[in-house]
């Protein structure tokens, strides 16, 4: 037996709004362990910050292709546009310039600046662009903690996706994600959790991720994770100044742009973090300066969350008590050096 979102809310309401609904068996998917193995056909993105020019074409196409509001030209309020829930208030649906991931923004380009910000991709007196979105963990903590089976991992392409009809609104997924990705639609009467789903609907049609499709420089490319890992390693093995044919849109693409290799900071973000992620990142500026923690656990987090979840006799003992425990487990390294 499974519990739908509507049924769950009915149960909670009939118990006077208390967060206890004892004796309710949950969806079988929630009780399945999360695989720690990368599916051989898994797909993902490689974002190379040294190629990014900050044009935000990736954000616009993400919004267009995933039916989230977007557009340009905020006419009213210029030069300071009115903000609404972290996003610039939309005007004629042509543009927006969100400041954070949100229920309306699944992918965001931000800017790092230091000192005089003269040189691109340099930590001191430099600047850099960087991209935030779901990293599609190989073994996702969000899937492992969802008691309703609303978060799932595609067994073929590995995309971590969300079924709104199953969601009971506990937001364990938000607490469990070590990268702080899932966002809740606080301004909606019937809120859902929103995050990048690796354009799973487009992949089903044989298309690539919309952000990679729109990127003019090849800063964001789509492909099989195993190929993306090799591509990232090849770039890191070259010396600054060497010329390299960077593929555009997808790894191995024939359309390339010949450019000198920039200086890369150590490591490929996503190779080992949280046990590995399907989206990877290269950068000239150390990842920690961009807000990507290097102290994220290097093993799959569900081994911790599952140990906790498995002890719950599948009754709601208290959403907030459980949520706090999950948050502490998946962020246990946050304060370590
Ligand atoms: S980054 Fe967060 S939301 Fe995305 S798959 Fe990993 S745990 Fe889930
Ligand atoms: S993969 Fe799709 S949903 Fe995810 S950030 Fe790119 S365009 Fe947006
Ligand atoms: S489309 Fe490409 S170059 Fe433009 S902001 Fe996005 S990642 Fe950077």
PDB file of N, CA and C in Angstrom, residues 20 43 86 179 206 214:
ATOM      1  N   UNK A  20       2.105  13.766  13.368  1.00  0.00           N
ATOM      2  CA  UNK A  20       2.207  12.368  13.710  1.00  0.00           C
ATOM      3  C   UNK A  20       1.068  11.625  13.039  1.00  0.00           C
ATOM      4  N   UNK A  43      24.216   9.770 -17.768  1.00  0.00           N
ATOM      5  CA  UNK A  43      24.557  11.015 -18.450  1.00  0.00           C
ATOM      6  C   UNK A  43      24.748  12.139 -17.426  1.00  0.00           C
ATOM      7  N   UNK A  86      13.474  36.260  -4.301  1.00  0.00           N
ATOM      8  CA  UNK A  86      14.826  35.995  -4.795  1.00  0.00           C
ATOM      9  C   UNK A  86      14.985  36.213  -6.279  1.00  0.00           C
ATOM     10  N   UNK A 179      24.533  19.633  -0.914  1.00  0.00           N
ATOM     11  CA  UNK A 179      24.848  20.802  -1.729  1.00  0.00           C
ATOM     12  C   UNK A 179      23.758  21.881  -1.654  1.00  0.00           C
ATOM     13  N   UNK A 206      15.665  11.944 -27.074  1.00  0.00           N
ATOM     14  CA  UNK A 206      16.956  11.873 -27.766  1.00  0.00           C
ATOM     15  C   UNK A 206      17.698  13.198 -27.809  1.00  0.00           C
ATOM     16  N   UNK A 214      22.344  25.305 -25.309  1.00  0.00           N
ATOM     17  CA  UNK A 214      22.373  26.762 -25.522  1.00  0.00           C
ATOM     18  C   UNK A 214      23.747  27.372 -25.324  1.00  0.00           C
TER      19      UNK A 214
END
